[in-house]
Tab-separated table of C-alpha atoms in Angstrom:
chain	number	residue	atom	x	y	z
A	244	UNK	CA	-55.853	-1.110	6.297
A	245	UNK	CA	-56.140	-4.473	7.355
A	246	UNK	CA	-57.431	-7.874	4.836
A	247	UNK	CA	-60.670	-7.998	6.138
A	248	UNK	CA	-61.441	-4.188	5.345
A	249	UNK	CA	-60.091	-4.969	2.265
A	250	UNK	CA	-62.300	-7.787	1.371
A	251	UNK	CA	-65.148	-5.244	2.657
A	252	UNK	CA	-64.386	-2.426	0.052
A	253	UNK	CA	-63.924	-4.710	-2.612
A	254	UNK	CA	-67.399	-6.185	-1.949
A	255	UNK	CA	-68.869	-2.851	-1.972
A	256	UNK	CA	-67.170	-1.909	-5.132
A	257	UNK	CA	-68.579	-4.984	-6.511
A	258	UNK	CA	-71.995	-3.511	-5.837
A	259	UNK	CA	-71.516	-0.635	-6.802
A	260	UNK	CA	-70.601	-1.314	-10.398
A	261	UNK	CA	-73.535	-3.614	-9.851
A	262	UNK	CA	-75.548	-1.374	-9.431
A	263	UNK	CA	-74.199	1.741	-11.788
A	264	UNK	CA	-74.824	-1.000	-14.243
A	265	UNK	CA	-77.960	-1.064	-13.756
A	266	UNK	CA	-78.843	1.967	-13.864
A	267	UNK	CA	-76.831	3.011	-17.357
A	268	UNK	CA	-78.952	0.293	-18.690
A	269	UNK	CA	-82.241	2.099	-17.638
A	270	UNK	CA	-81.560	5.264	-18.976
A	271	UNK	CA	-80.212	4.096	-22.337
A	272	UNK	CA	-83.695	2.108	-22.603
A	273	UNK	CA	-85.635	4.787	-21.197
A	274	UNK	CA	-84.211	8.175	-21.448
A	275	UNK	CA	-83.405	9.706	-24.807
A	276	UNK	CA	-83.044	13.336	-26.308
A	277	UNK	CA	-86.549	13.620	-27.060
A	278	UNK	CA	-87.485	12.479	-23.089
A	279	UNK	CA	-85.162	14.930	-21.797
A	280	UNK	CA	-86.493	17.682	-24.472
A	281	UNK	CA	-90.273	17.022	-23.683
A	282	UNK	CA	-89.410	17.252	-19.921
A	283	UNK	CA	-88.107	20.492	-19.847
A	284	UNK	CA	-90.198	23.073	-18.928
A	285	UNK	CA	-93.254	21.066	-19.104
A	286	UNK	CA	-96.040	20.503	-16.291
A	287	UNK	CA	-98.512	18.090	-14.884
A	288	UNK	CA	-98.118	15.052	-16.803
A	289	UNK	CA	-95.717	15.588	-19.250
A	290	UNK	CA	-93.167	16.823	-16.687
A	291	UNK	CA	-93.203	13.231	-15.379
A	292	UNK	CA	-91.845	10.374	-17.974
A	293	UNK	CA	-93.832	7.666	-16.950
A	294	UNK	CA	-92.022	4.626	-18.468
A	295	UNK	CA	-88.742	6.321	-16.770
A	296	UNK	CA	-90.126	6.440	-13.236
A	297	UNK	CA	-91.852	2.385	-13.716
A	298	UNK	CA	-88.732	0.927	-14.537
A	299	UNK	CA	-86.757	2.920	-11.568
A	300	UNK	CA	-89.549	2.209	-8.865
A	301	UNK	CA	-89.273	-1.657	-10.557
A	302	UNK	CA	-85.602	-1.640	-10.022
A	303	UNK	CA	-85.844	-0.866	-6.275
A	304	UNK	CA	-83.261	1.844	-6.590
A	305	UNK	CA	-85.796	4.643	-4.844
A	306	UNK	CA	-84.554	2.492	-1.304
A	307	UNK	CA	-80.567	2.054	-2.157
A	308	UNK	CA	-79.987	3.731	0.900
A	309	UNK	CA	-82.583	2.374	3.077
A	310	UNK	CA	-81.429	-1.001	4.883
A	311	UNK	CA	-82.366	-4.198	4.287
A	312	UNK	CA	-83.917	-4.515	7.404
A	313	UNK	CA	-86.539	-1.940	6.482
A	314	UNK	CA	-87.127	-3.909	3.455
A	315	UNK	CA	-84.957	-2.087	1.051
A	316	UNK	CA	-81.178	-2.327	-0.594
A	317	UNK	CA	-78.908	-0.952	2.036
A	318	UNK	CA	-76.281	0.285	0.052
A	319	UNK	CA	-73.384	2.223	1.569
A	320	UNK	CA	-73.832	5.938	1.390
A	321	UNK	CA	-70.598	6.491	-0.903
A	322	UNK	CA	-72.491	4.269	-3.774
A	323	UNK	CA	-75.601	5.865	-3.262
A	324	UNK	CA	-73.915	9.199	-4.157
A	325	UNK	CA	-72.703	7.103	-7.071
A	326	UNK	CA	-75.975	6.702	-8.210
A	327	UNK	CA	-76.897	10.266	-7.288
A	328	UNK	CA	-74.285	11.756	-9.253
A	329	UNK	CA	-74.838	9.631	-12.208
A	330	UNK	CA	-78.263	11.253	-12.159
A	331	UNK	CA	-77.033	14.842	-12.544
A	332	UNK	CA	-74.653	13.711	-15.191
A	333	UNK	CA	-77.719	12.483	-16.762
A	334	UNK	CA	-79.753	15.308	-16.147
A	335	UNK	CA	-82.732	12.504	-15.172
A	336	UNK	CA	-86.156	14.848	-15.596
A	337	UNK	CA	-87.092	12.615	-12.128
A	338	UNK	CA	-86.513	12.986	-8.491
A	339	UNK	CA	-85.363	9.898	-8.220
A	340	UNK	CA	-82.047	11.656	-5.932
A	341	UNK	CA	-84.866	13.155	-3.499
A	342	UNK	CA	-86.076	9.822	-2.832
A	343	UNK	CA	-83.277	7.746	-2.062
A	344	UNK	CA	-82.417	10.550	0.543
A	345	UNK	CA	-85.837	11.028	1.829
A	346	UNK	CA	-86.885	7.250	1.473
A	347	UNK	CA	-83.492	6.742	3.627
A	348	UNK	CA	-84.119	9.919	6.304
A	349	UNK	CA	-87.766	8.610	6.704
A	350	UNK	CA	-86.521	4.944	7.435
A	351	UNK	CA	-83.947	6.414	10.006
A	352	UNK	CA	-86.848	7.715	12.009
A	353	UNK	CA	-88.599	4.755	12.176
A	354	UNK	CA	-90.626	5.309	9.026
A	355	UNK	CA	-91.350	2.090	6.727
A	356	UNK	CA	-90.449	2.504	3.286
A	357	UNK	CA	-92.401	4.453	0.851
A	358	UNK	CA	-93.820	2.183	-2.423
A	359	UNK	CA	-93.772	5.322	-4.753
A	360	UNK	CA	-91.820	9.064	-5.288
A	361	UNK	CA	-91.839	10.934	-2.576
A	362	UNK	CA	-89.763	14.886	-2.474
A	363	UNK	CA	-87.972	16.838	-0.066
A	364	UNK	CA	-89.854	20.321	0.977
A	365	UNK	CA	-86.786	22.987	1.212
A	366	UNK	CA	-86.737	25.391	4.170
A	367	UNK	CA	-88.595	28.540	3.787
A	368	UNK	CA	-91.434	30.323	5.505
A	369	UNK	CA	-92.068	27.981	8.807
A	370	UNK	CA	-93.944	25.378	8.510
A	371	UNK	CA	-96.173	24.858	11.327
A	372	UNK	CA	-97.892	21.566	13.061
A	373	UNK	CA	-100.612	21.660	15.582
A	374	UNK	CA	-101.887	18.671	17.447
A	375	UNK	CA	-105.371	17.092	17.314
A	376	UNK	CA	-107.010	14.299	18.730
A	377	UNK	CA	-107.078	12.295	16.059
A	378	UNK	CA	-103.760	13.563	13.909
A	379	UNK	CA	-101.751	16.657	13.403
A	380	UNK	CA	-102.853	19.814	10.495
A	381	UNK	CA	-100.448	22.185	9.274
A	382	UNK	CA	-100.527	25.449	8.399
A	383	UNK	CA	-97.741	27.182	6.110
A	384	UNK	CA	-96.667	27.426	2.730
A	385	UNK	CA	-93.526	25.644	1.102
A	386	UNK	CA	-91.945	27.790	-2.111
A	387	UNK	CA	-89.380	25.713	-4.614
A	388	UNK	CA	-90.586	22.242	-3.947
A	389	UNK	CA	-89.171	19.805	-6.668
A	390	UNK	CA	-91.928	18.113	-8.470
A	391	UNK	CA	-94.306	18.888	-5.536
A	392	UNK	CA	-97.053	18.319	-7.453
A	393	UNK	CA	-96.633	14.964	-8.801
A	394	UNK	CA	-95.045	12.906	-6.260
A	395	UNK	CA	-96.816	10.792	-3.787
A	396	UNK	CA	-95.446	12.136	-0.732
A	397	UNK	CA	-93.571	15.146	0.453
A	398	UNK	CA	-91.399	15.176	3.588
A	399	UNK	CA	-90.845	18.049	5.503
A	400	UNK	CA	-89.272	20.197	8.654
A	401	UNK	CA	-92.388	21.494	10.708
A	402	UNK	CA	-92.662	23.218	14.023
A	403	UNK	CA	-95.143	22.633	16.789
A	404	UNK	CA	-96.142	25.959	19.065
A	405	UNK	CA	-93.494	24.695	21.818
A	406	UNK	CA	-90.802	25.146	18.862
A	407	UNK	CA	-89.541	21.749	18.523
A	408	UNK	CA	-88.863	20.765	14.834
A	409	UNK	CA	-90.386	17.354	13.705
A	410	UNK	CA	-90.147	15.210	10.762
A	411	UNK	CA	-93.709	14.754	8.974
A	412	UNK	CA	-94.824	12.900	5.626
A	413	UNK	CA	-97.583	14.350	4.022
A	414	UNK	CA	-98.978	11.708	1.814
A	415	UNK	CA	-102.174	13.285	0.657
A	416	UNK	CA	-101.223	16.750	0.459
A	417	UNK	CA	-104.779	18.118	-0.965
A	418	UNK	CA	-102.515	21.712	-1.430
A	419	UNK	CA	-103.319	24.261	-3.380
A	420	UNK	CA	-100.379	24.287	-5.820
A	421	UNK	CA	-98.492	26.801	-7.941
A	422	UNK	CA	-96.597	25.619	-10.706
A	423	UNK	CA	-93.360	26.626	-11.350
A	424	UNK	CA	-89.754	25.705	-12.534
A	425	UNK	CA	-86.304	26.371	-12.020
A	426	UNK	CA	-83.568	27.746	-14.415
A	427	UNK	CA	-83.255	24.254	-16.258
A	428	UNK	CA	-87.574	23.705	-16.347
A	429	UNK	CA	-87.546	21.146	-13.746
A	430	UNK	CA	-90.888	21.774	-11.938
A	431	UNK	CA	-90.345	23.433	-8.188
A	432	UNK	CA	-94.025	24.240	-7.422
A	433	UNK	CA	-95.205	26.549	-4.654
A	434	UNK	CA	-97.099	24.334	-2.176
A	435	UNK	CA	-99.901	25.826	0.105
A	436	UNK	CA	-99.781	23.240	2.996
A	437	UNK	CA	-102.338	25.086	5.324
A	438	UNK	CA	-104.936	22.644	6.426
A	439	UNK	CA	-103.038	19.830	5.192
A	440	UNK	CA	-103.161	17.039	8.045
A	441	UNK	CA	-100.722	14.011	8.925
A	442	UNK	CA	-102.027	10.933	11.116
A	443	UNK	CA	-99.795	10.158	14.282
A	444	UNK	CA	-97.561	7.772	12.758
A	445	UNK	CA	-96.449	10.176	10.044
A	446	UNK	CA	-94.915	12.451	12.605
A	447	UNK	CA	-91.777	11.413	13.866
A	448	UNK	CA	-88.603	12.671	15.474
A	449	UNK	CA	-86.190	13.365	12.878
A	450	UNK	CA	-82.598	11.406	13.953
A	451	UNK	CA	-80.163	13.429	15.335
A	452	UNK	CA	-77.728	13.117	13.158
A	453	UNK	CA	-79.193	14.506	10.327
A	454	UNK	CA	-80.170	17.973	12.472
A	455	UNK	CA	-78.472	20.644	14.237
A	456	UNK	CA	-80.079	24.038	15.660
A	457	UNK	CA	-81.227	26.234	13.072
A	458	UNK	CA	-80.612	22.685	10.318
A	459	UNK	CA	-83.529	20.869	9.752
A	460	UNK	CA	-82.930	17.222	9.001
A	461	UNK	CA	-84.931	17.446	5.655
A	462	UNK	CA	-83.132	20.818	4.877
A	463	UNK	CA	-79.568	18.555	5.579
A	464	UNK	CA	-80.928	16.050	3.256
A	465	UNK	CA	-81.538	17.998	0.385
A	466	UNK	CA	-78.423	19.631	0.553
A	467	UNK	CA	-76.374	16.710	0.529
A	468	UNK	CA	-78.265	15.808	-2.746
A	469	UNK	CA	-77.890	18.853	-4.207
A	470	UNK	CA	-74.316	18.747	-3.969
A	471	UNK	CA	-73.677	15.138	-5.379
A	472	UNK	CA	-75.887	16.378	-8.512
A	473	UNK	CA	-73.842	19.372	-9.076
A	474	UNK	CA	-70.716	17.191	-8.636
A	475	UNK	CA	-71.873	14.670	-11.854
A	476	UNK	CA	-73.302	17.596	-14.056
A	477	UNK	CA	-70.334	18.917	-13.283
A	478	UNK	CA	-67.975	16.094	-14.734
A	479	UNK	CA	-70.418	16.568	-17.334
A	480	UNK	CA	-69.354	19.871	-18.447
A	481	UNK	CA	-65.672	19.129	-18.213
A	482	UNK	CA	-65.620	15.817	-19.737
A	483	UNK	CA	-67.613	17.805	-22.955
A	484	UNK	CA	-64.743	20.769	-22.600
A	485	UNK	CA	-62.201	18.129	-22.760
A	486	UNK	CA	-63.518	16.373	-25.918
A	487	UNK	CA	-64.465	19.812	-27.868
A	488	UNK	CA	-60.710	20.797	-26.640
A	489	UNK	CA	-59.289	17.622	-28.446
A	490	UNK	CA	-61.354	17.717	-31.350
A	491	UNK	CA	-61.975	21.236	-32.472
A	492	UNK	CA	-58.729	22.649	-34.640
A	493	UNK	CA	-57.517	26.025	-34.899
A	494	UNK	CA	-54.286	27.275	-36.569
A	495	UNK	CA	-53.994	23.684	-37.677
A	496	UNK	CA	-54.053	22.031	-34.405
A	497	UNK	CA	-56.510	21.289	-31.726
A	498	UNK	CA	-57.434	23.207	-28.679
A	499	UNK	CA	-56.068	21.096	-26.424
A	500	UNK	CA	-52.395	21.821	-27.732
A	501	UNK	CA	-52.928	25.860	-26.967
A	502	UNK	CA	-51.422	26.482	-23.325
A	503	UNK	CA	-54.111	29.167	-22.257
A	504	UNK	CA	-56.495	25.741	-22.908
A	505	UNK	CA	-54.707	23.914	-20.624
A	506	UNK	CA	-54.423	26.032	-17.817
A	507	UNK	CA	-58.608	26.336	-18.272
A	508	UNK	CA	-59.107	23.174	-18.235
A	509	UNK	CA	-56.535	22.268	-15.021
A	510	UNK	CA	-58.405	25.050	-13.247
A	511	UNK	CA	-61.770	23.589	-14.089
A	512	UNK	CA	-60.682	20.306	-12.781
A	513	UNK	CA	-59.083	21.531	-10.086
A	514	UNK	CA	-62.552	22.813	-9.337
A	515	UNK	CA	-63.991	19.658	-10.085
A	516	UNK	CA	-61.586	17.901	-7.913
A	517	UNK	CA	-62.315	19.746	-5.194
A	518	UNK	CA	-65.903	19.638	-4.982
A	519	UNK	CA	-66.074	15.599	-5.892
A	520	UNK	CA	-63.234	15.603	-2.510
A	521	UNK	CA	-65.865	17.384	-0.199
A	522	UNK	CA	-68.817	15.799	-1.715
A	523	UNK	CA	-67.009	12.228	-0.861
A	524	UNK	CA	-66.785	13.631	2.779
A	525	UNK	CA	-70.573	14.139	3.217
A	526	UNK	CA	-71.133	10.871	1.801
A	527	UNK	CA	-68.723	9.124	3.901
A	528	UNK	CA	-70.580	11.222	6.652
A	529	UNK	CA	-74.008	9.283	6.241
A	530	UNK	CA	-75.516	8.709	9.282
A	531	UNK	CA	-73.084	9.996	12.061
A	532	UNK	CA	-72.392	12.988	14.170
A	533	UNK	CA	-70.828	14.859	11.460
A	534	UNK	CA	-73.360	14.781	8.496
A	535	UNK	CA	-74.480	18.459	8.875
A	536	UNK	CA	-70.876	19.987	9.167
A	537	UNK	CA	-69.544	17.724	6.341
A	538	UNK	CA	-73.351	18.367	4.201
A	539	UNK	CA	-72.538	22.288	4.668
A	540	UNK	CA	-69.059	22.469	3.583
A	541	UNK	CA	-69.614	20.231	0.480
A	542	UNK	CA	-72.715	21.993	-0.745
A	543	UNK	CA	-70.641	25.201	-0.357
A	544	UNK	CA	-67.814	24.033	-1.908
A	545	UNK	CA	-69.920	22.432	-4.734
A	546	UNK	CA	-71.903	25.839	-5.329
A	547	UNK	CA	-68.636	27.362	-5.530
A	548	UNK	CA	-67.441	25.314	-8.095
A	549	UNK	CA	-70.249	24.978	-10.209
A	550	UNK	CA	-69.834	29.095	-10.567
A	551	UNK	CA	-66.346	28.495	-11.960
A	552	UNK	CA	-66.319	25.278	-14.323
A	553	UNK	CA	-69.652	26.595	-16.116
A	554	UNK	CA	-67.992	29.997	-16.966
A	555	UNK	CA	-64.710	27.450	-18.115
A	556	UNK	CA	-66.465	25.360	-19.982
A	557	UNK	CA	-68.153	27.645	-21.744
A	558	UNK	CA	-65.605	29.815	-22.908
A	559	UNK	CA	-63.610	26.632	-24.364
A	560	UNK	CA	-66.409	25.323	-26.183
A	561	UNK	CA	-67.116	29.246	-27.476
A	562	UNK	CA	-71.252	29.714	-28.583
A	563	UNK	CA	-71.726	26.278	-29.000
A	564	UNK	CA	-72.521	25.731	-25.126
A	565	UNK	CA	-75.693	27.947	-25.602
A	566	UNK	CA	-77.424	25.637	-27.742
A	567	UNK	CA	-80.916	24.486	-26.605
A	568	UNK	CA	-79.827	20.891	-28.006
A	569	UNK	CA	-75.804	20.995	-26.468
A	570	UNK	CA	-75.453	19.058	-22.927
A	571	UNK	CA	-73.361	21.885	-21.755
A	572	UNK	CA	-76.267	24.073	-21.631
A	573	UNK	CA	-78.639	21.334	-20.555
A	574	UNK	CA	-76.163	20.712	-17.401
A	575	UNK	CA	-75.389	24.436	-17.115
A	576	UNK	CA	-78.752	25.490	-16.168
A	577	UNK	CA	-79.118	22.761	-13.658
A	578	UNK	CA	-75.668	24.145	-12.539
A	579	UNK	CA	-76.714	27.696	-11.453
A	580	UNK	CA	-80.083	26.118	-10.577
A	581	UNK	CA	-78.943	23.247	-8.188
A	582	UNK	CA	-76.312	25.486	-6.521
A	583	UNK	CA	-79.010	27.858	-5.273
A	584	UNK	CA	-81.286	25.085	-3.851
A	585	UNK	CA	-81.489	23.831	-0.504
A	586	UNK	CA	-79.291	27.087	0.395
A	587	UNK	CA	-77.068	28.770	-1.295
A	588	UNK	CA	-72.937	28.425	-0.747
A	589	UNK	CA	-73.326	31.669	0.613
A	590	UNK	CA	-75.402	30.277	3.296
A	591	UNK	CA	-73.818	27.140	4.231
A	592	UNK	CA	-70.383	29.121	4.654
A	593	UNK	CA	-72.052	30.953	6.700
A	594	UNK	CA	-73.018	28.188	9.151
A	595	UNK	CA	-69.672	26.428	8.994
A	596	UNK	CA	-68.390	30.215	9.969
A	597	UNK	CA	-70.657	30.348	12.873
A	598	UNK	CA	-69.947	26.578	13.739
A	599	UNK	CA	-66.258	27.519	14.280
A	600	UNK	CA	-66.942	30.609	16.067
A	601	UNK	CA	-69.424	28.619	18.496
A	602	UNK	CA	-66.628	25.845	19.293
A	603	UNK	CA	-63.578	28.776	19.332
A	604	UNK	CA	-60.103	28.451	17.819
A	605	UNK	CA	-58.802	25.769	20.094
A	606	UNK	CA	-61.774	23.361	18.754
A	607	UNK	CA	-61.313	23.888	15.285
A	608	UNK	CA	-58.233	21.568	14.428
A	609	UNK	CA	-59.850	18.928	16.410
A	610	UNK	CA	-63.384	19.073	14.372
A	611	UNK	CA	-61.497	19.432	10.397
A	612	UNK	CA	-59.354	15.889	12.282
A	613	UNK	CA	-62.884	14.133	13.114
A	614	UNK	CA	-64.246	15.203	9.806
A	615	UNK	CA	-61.253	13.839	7.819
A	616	UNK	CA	-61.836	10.591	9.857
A	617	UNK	CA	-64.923	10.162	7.864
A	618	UNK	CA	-63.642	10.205	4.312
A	619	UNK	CA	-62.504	6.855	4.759
């Protein structure tokens, strides 16, 4: 690596802790215990912490990855997961990871940049557009949608009758919604989108890096989100296994000197270690050729994970991981809830599976070289 690349990554660390900085100070201002308790489970209004969401929007981090040009703070995808992470270490009762990702997808199609929360619409049943004079209307239903009914604008994969996918924000949704929530009460409402209409200009062609057959570009997106939130609630759960290991005593001596601790605790970072390695891949994969591929085999090496350092951490700390008030549980459920989102590891592995099959055995050393040349 030469000076000049050098002087480039120590810029961009420079932001970075700029930026992380700012963003520790936010939450210790705005989001407490009680926040994160009233949150859970809730609906309508007191799902969404007001103050929280001001001071975020304020801060301009909802664009960190859209570029400057396009009027917001084009930071590098590998600080952007930063930030990402930091939320699911945080547990933040906000989709403040959906728009960064969507704000950033929507301004790599051309889009300008959204002025308010916008969410990602996971695949499901199709969603289908039709063209009229004046617009497009769609007709389908969207299951699992992360605060669907509170954010300004949903983005999501539809389907016109000749079968070609396109990228559409829905900014006045007028749905007929279903609340719901996921293992850790963060709302995913059910979303009926049927006669919901878009005008011309918020129908685009999604980029084609973020897509690949049977992918949609929103589907990617999410995905790649999910997994940088599993990888920070994650190093949430081991850094708490770690401290209950040194602190709690047994026989006269902490955990942390038993060897049947340490061998837990080296497999749940191996774990941890492994996912934050393929999670760094998909980040450094932002925007190029290999963003699906790389998306896929860190969200299915995340979910994998996630499986393992729960059931670790939980067995060091004993019962006291299943209390309400403990961040263990709090990051558990969003654990076994995020892994499931935006497909499960199950499905991703099996798209990388089919990926290989599709290119055959002589083309699979050549695509795991061009993938490594993206983690930097």
């Amino acid at each position: 690596m030469n000076t000049t690349n050098h002087a480039q990554d120590g810029a961009a660390d420079e932001v970075a802790d700029i930026v992380l900085d700012q963003f520790e100070r936010l939450l210790a201002q705005h989001l407490s215990p009680q926040v994160l308790a009233a949150c859970d489970g809730a609906v309508d209004d007191a799902a969404w912490p007001a103050d929280l969401w001001r001071a975020l929007n304020d801060s301009g981090l909802p664009l960190a990855l859209v570029p400057e040009a396009a009027d917001g703070i084009g930071l590098e995808a590998r600080t952007a997961a930063l930030l990402i992470r930091r939320c699911g270490q945080a547990a933040l009762p906000l989709p403040l990871p959906e728009t960064i990702a969507g704000a950033a997808l929507w301004a790599a199609a051309g889009g300008g940049a959204p002025e308010d929360a916008l969410t990602l619409v996971p695949a499901g049943s199709p969603v289908r557009i039709t063209r009229r004079a004046d617009g497009f209307v769609l007709d389908g239903r969207a299951a699992q949608v992360p605060w669907g009914g509170s954010v300004a604008a949903l983005l999501v994969d539809a389907i016109d009758a000749a079968g070609v996918r396109h990228l559409v924000r829905i900014t006045a949704p007028g749905t007929v919604r279903d609340p719901r929530h996921n293992l850790a009460g963060e709302p995913r409402d059910a979303l009926d989108l049927t006669g919901c209409t878009a005008a011309i200009d918020e129908v685009r062609t999604a980029p084609d890096w973020a897509a690949e057959v049977g992918v949609g570009s929103v589907e990617a997106a999410g995905a790649w989100v999910r997994a940088q939130q599993l990888v920070g609630a994650m190093e949430t759960c081991l850094a708490s296994a770690l401290d209950h290991a040194r602190e709690r005593q047994q026989f006269g001596r902490p955990l942390a000197k038993f060897q049947a601790i340490q061998h837990m605790l080296a497999e749940a970072a191996g774990h941890v270690a492994a996912a934050t390695a393929s999670a760094d891949l998909a980040a450094a994969c932002w925007g190029d050729a290999r963003f699906v591929l790389a998306t896929a085999m860190a969200k299915a090496r995340c979910g994998e994970a996630a499986g393992h350092v729960a059931e670790i951490c939980h067995q060091i700390h004993g019962a006291m991981g299943f209390t309400q008030e403990h961040p263990l549980h709090r990051a558990t459920r969003r654990l076994w809830s995020w892994r499931d989102e935006f497909g499960s590891d199950a499905r991703w592995q099996e798209r990388i599976g089919r990926a290989v099959c599709a290119g055959g055995g002589t083309a699979l050393w050549p695509m795991l070289v061009r993938l490594r040349a993206g983690a930097g």
